[in-house]
Structures are given as C-alpha cells and as structure tokens.
CSV table of C-alpha atoms and ligand atoms in Angstrom, one decimal:
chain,number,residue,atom,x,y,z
A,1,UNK,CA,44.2,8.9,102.9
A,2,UNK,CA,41.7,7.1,101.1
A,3,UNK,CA,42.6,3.4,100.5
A,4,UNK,CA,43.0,3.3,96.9
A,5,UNK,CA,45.3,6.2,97.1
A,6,UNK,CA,48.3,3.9,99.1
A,7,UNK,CA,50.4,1.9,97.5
A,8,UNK,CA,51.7,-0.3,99.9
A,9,UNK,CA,47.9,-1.1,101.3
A,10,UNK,CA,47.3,-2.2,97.6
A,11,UNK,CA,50.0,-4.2,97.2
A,12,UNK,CA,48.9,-6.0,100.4
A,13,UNK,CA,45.5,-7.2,99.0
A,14,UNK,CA,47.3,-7.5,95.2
A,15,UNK,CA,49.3,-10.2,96.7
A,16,UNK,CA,50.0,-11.5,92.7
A,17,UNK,CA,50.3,-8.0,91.4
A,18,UNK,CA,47.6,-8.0,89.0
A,19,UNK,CA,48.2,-4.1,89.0
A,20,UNK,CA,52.0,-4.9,86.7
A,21,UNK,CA,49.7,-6.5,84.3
A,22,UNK,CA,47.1,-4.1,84.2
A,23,UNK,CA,49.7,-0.9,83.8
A,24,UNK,CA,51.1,-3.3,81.1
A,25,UNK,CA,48.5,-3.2,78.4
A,26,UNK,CA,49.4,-0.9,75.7
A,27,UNK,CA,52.6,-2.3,75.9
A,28,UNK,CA,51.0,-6.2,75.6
A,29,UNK,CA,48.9,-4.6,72.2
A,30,UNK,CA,52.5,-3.3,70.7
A,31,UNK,CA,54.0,-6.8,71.6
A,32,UNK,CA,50.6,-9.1,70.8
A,33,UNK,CA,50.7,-6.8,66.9
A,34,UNK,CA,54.4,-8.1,66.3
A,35,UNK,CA,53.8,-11.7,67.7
A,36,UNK,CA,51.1,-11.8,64.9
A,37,UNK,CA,53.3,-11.0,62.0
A,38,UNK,CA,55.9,-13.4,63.2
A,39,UNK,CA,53.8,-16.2,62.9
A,40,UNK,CA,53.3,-15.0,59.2
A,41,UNK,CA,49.7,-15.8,58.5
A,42,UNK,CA,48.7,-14.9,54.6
A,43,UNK,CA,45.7,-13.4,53.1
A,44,UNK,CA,43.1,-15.4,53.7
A,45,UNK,CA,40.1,-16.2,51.8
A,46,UNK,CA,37.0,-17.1,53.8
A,47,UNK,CA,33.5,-18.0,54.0
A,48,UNK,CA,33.1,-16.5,57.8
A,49,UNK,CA,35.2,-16.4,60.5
A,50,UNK,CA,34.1,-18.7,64.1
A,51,UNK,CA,36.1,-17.5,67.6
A,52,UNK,CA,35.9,-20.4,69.7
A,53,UNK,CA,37.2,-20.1,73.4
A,54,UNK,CA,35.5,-19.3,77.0
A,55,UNK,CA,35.4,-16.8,79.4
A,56,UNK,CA,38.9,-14.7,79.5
A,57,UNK,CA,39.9,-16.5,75.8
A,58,UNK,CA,36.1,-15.3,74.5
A,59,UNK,CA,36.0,-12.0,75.1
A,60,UNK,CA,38.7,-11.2,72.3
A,61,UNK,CA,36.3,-12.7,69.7
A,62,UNK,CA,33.7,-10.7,70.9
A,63,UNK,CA,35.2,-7.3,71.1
A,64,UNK,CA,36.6,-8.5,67.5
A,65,UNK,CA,32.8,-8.8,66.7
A,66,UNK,CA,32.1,-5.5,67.7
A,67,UNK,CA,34.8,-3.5,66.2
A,68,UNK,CA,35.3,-5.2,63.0
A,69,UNK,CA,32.1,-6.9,61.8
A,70,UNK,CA,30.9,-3.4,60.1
A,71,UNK,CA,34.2,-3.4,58.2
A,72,UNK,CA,33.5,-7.4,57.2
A,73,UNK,CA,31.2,-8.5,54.9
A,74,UNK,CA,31.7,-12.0,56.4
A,75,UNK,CA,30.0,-12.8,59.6
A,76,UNK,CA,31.6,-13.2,62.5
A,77,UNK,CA,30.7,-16.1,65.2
A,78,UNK,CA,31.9,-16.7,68.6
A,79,UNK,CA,31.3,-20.2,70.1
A,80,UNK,CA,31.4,-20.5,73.7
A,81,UNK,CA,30.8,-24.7,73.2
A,82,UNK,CA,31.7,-28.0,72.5
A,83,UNK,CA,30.2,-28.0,69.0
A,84,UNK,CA,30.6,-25.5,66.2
A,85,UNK,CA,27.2,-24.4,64.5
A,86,UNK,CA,26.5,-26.4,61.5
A,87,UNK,CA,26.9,-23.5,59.2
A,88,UNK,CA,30.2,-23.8,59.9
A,89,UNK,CA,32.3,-25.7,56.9
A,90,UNK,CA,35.4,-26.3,55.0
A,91,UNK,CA,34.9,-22.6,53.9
A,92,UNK,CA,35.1,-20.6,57.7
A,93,UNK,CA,38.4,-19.9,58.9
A,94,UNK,CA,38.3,-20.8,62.7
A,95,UNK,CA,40.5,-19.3,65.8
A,96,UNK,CA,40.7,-21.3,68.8
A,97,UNK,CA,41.8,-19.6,71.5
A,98,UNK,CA,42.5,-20.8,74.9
A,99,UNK,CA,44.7,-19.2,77.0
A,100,UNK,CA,46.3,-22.5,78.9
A,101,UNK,CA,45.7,-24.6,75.9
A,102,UNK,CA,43.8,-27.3,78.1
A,103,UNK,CA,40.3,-25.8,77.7
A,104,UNK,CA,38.0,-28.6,76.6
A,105,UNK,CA,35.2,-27.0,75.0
A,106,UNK,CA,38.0,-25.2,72.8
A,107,UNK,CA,39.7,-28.3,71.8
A,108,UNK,CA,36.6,-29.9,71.0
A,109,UNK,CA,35.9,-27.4,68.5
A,110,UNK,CA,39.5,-27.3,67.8
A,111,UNK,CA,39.2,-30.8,66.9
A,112,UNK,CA,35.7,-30.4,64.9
A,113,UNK,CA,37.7,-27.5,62.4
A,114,UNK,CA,39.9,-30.0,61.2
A,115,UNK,CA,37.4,-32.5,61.1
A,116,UNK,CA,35.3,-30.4,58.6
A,117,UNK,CA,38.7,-29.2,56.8
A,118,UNK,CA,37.9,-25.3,58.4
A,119,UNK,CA,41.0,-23.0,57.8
A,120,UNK,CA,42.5,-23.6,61.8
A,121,UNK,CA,44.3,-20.6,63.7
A,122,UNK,CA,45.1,-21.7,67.6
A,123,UNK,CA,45.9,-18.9,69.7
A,124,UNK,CA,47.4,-20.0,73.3
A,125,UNK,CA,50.5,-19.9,75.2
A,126,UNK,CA,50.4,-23.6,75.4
A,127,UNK,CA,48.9,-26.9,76.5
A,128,UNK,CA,47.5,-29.6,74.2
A,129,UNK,CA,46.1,-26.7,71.5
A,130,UNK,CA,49.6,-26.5,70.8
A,131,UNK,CA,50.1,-29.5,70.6
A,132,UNK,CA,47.2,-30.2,68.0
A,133,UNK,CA,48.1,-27.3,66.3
A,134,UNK,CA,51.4,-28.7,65.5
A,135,UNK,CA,50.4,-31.9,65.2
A,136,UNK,CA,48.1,-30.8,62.1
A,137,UNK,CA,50.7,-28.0,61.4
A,138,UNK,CA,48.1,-25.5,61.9
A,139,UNK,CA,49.3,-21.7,62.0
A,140,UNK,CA,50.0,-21.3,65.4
A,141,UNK,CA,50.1,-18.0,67.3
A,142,UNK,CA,52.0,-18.5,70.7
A,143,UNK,CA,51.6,-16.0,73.2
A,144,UNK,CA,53.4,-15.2,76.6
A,145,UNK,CA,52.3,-17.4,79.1
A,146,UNK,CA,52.3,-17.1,83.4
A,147,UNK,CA,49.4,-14.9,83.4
A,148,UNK,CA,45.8,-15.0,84.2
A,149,UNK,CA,43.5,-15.7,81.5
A,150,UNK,CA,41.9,-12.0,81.7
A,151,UNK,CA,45.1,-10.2,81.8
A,152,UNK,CA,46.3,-11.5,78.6
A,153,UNK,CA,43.8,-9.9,76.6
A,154,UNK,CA,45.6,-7.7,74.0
A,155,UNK,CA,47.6,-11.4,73.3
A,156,UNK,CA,43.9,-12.7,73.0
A,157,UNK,CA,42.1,-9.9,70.5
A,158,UNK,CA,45.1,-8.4,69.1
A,159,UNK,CA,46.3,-11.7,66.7
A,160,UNK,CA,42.4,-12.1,65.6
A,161,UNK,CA,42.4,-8.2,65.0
A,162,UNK,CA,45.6,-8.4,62.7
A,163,UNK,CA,45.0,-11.7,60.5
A,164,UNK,CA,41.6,-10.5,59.8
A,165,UNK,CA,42.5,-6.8,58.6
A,166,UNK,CA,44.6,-8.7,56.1
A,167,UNK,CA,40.9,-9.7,54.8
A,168,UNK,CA,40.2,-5.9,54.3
A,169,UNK,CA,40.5,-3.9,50.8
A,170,UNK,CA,43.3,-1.4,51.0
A,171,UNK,CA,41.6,1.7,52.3
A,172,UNK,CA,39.8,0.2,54.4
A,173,UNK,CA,42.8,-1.6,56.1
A,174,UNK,CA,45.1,1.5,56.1
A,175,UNK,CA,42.1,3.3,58.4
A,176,UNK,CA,42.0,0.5,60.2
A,177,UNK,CA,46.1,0.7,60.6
A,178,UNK,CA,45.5,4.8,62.2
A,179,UNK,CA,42.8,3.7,64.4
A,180,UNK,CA,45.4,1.2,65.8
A,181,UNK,CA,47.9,3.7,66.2
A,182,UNK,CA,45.8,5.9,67.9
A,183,UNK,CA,44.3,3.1,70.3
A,184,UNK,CA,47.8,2.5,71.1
A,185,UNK,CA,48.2,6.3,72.5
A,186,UNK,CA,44.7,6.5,74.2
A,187,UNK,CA,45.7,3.3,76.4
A,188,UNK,CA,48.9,4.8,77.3
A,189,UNK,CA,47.8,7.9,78.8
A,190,UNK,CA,44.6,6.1,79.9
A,191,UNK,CA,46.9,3.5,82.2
A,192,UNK,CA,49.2,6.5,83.5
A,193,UNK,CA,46.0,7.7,84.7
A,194,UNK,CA,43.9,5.0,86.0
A,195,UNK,CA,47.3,4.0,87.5
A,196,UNK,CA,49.0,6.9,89.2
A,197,UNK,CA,46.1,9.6,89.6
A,198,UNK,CA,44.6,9.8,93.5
A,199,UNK,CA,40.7,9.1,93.9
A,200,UNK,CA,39.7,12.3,93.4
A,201,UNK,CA,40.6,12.8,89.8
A,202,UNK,CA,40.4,9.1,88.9
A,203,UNK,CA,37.5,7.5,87.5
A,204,UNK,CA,38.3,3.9,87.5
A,205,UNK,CA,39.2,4.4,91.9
A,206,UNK,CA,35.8,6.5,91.5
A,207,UNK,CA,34.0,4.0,89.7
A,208,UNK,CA,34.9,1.4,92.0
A,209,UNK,CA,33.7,3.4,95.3
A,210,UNK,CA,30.3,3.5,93.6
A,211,UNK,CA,29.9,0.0,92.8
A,212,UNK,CA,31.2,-0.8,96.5
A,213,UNK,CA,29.1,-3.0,98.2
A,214,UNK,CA,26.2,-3.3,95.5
A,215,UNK,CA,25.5,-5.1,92.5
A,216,UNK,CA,26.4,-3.5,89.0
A,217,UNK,CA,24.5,-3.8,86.3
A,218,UNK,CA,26.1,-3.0,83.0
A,219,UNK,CA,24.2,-1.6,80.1
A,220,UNK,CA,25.8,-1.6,76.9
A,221,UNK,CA,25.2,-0.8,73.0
A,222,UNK,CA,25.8,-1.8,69.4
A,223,UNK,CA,29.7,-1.5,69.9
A,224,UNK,CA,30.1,-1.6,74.2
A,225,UNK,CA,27.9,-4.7,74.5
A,226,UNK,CA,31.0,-6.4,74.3
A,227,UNK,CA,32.8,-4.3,76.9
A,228,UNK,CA,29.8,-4.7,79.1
A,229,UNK,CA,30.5,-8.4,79.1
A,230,UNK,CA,33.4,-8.1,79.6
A,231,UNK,CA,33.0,-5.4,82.9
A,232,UNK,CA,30.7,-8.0,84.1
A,233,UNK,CA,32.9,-10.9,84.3
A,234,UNK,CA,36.4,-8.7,85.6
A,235,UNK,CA,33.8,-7.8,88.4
A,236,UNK,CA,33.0,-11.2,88.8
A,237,UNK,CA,37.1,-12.2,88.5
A,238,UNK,CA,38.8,-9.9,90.2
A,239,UNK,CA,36.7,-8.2,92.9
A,240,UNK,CA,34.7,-11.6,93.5
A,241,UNK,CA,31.3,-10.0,93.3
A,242,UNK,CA,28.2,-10.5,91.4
A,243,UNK,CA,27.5,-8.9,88.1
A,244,UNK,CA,24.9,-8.2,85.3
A,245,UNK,CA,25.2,-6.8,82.1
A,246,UNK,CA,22.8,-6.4,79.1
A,247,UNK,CA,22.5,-4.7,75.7
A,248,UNK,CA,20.2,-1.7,74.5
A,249,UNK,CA,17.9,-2.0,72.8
A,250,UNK,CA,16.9,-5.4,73.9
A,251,UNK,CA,16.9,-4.8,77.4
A,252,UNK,CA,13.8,-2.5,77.1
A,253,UNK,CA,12.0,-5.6,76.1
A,254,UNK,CA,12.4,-7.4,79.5
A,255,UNK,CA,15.2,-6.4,81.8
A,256,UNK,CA,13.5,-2.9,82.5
A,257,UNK,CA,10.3,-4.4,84.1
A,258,UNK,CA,12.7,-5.8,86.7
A,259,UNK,CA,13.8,-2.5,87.9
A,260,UNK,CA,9.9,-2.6,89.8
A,261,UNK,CA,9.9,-5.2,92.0
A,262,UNK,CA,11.4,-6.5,94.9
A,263,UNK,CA,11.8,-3.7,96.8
A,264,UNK,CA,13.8,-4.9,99.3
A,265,UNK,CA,16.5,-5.4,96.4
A,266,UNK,CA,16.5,-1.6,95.4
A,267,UNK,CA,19.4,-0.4,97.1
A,268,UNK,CA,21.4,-3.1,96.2
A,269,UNK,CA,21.7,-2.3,92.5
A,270,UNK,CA,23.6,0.6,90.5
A,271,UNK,CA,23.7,1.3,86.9
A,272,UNK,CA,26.2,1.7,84.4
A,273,UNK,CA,25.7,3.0,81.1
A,274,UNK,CA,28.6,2.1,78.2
A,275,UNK,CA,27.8,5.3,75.9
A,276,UNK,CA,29.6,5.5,72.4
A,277,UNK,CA,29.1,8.5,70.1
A,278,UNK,CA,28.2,5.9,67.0
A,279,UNK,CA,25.0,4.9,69.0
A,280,UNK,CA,22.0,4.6,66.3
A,281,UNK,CA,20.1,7.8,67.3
A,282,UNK,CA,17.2,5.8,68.6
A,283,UNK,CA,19.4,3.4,70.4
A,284,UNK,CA,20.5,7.2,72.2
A,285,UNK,CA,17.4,8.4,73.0
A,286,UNK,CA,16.6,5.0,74.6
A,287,UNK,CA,19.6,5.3,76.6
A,288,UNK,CA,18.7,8.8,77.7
A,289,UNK,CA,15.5,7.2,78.6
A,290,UNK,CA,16.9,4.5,80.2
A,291,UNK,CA,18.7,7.2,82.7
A,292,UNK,CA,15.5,9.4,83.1
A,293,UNK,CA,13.6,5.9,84.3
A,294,UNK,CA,16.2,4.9,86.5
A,295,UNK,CA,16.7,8.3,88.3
A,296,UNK,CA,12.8,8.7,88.5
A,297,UNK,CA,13.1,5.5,90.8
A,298,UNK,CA,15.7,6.8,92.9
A,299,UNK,CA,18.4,4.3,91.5
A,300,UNK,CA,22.0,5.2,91.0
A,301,UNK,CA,23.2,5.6,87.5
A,302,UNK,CA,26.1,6.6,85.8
A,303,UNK,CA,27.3,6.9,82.3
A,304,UNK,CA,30.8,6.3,80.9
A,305,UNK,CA,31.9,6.4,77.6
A,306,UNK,CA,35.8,5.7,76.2
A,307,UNK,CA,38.2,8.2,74.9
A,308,UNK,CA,39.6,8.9,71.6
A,309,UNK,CA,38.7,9.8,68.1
A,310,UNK,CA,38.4,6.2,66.2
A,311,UNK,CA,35.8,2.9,67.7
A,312,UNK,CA,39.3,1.2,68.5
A,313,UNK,CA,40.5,3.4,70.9
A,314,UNK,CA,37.3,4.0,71.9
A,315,UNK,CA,36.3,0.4,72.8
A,316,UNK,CA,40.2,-0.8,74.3
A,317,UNK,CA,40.1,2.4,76.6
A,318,UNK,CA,36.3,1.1,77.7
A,319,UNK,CA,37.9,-2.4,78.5
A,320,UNK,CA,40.3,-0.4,80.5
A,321,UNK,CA,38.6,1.4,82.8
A,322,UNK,CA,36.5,-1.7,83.9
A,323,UNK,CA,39.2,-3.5,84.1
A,324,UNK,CA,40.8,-0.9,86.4
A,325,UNK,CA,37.5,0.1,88.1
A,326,UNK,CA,37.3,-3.6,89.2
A,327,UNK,CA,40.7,-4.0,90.1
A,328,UNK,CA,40.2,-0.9,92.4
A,329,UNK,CA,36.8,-2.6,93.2
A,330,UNK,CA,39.0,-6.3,94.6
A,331,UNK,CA,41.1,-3.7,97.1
A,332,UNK,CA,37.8,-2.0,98.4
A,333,UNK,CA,36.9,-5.8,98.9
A,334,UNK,CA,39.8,-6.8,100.6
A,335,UNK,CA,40.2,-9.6,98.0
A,336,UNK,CA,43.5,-10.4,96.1
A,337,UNK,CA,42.4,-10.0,92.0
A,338,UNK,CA,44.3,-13.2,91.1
A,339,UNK,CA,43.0,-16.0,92.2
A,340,UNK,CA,39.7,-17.7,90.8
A,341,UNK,CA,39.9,-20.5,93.3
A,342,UNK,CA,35.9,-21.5,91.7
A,343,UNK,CA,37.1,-21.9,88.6
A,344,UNK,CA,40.0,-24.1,89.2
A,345,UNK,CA,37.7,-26.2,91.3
A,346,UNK,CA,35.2,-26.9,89.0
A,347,UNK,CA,37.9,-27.3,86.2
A,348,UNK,CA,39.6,-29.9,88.7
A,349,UNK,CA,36.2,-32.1,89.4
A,350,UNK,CA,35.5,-32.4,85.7
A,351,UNK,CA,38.7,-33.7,85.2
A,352,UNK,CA,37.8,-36.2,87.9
B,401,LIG,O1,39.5,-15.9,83.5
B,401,LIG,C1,39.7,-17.2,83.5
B,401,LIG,O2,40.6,-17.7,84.1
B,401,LIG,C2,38.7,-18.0,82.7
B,401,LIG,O3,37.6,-17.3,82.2
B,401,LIG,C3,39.4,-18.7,81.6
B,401,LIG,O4,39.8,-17.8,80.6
B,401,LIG,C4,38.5,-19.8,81.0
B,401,LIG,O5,38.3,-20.7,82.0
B,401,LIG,C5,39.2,-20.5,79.8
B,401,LIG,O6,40.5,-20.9,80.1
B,401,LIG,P1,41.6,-20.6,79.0
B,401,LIG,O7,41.6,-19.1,78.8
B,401,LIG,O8,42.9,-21.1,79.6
B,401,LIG,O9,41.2,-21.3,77.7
C-alpha cells in the first residue's frame, strides 16, 4: 500500500493533525462569511484599499487582489512592511491582518493607519492588534484562534472578501454572492477528494509524488499568481522544502534563461503550471510555450488548473490542491506539517 494511502502512517508524521484543518476549509469559509457580518462593518467609501500582514496573514490580501481587483475600480495594495506606501492617506481603508496579533511589521502599519486617519479593519484572533484595535475602537474582526497561521486562511481572505463586496454596485455584488455559493460546493467535494481518494485517483497524493525529492517551481498567471505564492510557501511550511514561484508573462523576460545552465541542477527541478481558462490569449500561448520549451529540455512539467464555473471557485479549489499536494508532500518527507521551528526562532531573537 502506497504510503499516502494509510491512515495511521499519516497520522504518525501529522503529529498535530494538520490534515482536521485541512478537511475543514469549506466549513472555515461558511463560518469566516458569518464572523464578518457579525462584526457589522458598513458600506464603506474609499480611496483604495492597503492589506498589510506577512506570510500566512498576506496571502489573503493577495488572493483578494487577484479575484476582486477587476470587479474594483479602487486599487488594491498589499504591504508586506513596516511602512505603508506614501500614497496611502486619510482616504484608504486599511486591513491589518495578523493572525497572532503580535506581528510587528503589521502593527507598525497598524499604527501608521491611524496615524494618517486611514479607515482601520484588524483581522486577528488576538494579541496586541486587538488590543490597538480596541484601544482606538477600530472594527474589529476576531477570528478562531489555536491554529497555524496558514491553516486559517478562509478566516484570513474571507472578512476582506465580504467588507469589500459591500463596495460593489448591486449586480455586480449579487454575482459575486453565486460565485461564493458555488466556491463553497467546489471546496467541499474538492476536500472529500483530496482527503479520502487513494493515490491513484488523487491528484493532490499525485502531485506530491512528483514534486518528491525535487524542487518545484510554480508558474502562475494574471489570476493564479497568487495561488502560486501561495503553493510556494505551503511547500516551504509544511513539507519543509525549498520552493520557487513566478508569474507569466514576466518570467519569459528572465527566469526562462535559467532553465540552460547548470546542468548539474537539471534533475533537480519540476514544473508546475497554474492554468485558468480567463488567461489573456497571449498570456496562453506563452504558457503553451512555456511547456513545449520545458519538455524540449527534458524537464518535467505539469499543468493544473482549478475546478468550477466562476474565478472564486476556481482560485480557492487551486489553494486547495497545493495545500493538500504539500501536505501529502510533509508525509513523503517524513516531516510533521506543523511546526515552523525557523520561524519561531528568528521571531524569538528579534524579540531579544
Ligand atoms: O505561516 C506562518 O506561521 C507565518 O507565515 C505567519 O503567518 C507570519 O509569520 C505572520 O504571523 P501572523 O500570521 O501571526 O501575523
């Protein structure tokens, strides 16, 4: 029996059982949509709209970016800083979003919002964010805590997500409202299956036996650039491996000359190409490209793309499988998902 097939082997390297968590998305969306009307944030008016957080309290903004900036004639920033941008004023409505509530680079520009009278939104399950939030009485959207930063992502997106489609004209907002619903189904039947299905007709155990022992790289496009970030850093996480992503079409003004030279570092890579049906047609044809060049050179590729009719769906079921695929990828590695024993070392010495 193939390792990823057998529970009990799983649960022996999942010593903090990551694999709950992960079964337990679409649930965490339906519960991270109610927690945001409870905290009963108006319409709001708005210059532009800054994410500030890091790593596993980023990624939300940046999937945000993805999905909704088409929908939003207001731009969209996400700061992964200390500072906000100077363009950012009394106007911007600003989420800060930090998981534990103790990240400094969040507070900081936690602290700069008010400063510069910014509309303020803390997102966090705790810590001094909350703190600051009700010290200002800022809206304050508390989520669940006790979890790793990464597996709390539908309490991380979903509360940006909702306030801002309050920002959207009617029609616009009600589409927005069935794409939900539908995103909602697709990661149901998508965890049943990346959960309970044996290797053979499971791509996230599949994905992970290719990326075994090798370095992924992750190519994404206009709306999986996002989820190839994020693939990247769940690699990194949970299966304690090195990573890469990049983003069509820029990489094919740099990162393709690297796929030449050394050749001793040939076998080591494999590709992965974040397709969406929405890609501009040239952006396509370079991705087709991209596959023909990599093939030519003998280099593994393979394409994924995420399920469902509407970009939501499409983009959390994308999310999904890497986030499975890399979970399956931390058993293969004989590493438990949890712990990030790096990060809470370096965030111990700066506190030094
Ligand atoms: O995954 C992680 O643990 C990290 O990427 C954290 O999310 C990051 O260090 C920021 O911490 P927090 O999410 O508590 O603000």
């Amino acid at each position: 029996m193939s390792l990823l097939d057998d529970p009990q082997r799983i649960a022996e390297v999942d010593r903090a059982d990551m694999r709950r968590l992960l079964r337990a998305f679409p649930e965490q969306l339906r519960r991270a949509w109610d927690l945001t009307a409870q905290a009963s944030i108006e319409p709001l008016e708005f210059d532009g709209v800054a994410v500030c957080g890091m790593g596993g309290s980023a990624i939300g903004g940046d999937l945000l970016r993805s999905y909704l900036q088409p929908k939003l004639n207001k731009p969209i920033q996400v700061v992964r800083d200390y500072e906000l941008p100077p363009f950012v004023d009394g106007g911007w409505l600003v989420f800060a979003v930090s998981y534990s509530g103790n990240t400094e680079e969040t507070l900081s520009c936690a602290r700069e919002a008010l400063s510069r009278g910014c509309s303020l939104v803390a997102v966090t399950s705790g810590g001094r964010l909350k703190a600051l939030a009700q010290e200002h009485n800022t809206p304050l959207i508390e989520v669940p805590g006790e979890m790793p930063p990464r597996t709390a992502l539908a309490f991380l997106f979903v509360p940006l997500l909702r306030t801002l489609l309050l920002a959207l004209d009617d029609e616009a907002r009600k589409a927005a409202e069935r794409e939900w619903q539908e995103a909602l189904e697709q990661t149901q039947e998508r965890a049943a299956l990346y959960d309970g299905k044996p290797e053979a007709e499971n791509p996230a155990k599949r994905l992970a036996r290719a990326l075994f022992e090798r370095i992924p790289a992750i190519y994404g496009g206009a709306l999986t650039e996002a989820v190839a970030r994020r693939w990247k850093t769940q690699i990194n996480e949970n299966a304690k491996q090195p990573a890469h992503w990049d983003a069509l079409p820029e990489l094919h003004h740099n990162e393709i000359v690297g796929w030449e030279w050394p050749s001793a570092l040939k076998g080591r890579f494999v590709y992965v190409l974040l397709r969406d049906p929405d890609e501009h047609p040239r952006v396509q044809k370079r991705f087709h490209i991209t596959r023909e060049l990599l093939e030519e050179r003998g280099l593994p590729v393979f394409e994924v793309q995420g399920q469902g009719e509407g970009r939501l769906a499409r983009l959390l079921t994308l999310v999904q499988l890497g986030d499975w695929a890399s979970f399956y990828l931390a058993i293969l590695n004989g590493v438990d998902p949890t712990p990030v024993a790096l990060i809470d070392a370096m965030k111990r010495r700066l506190s030094r």
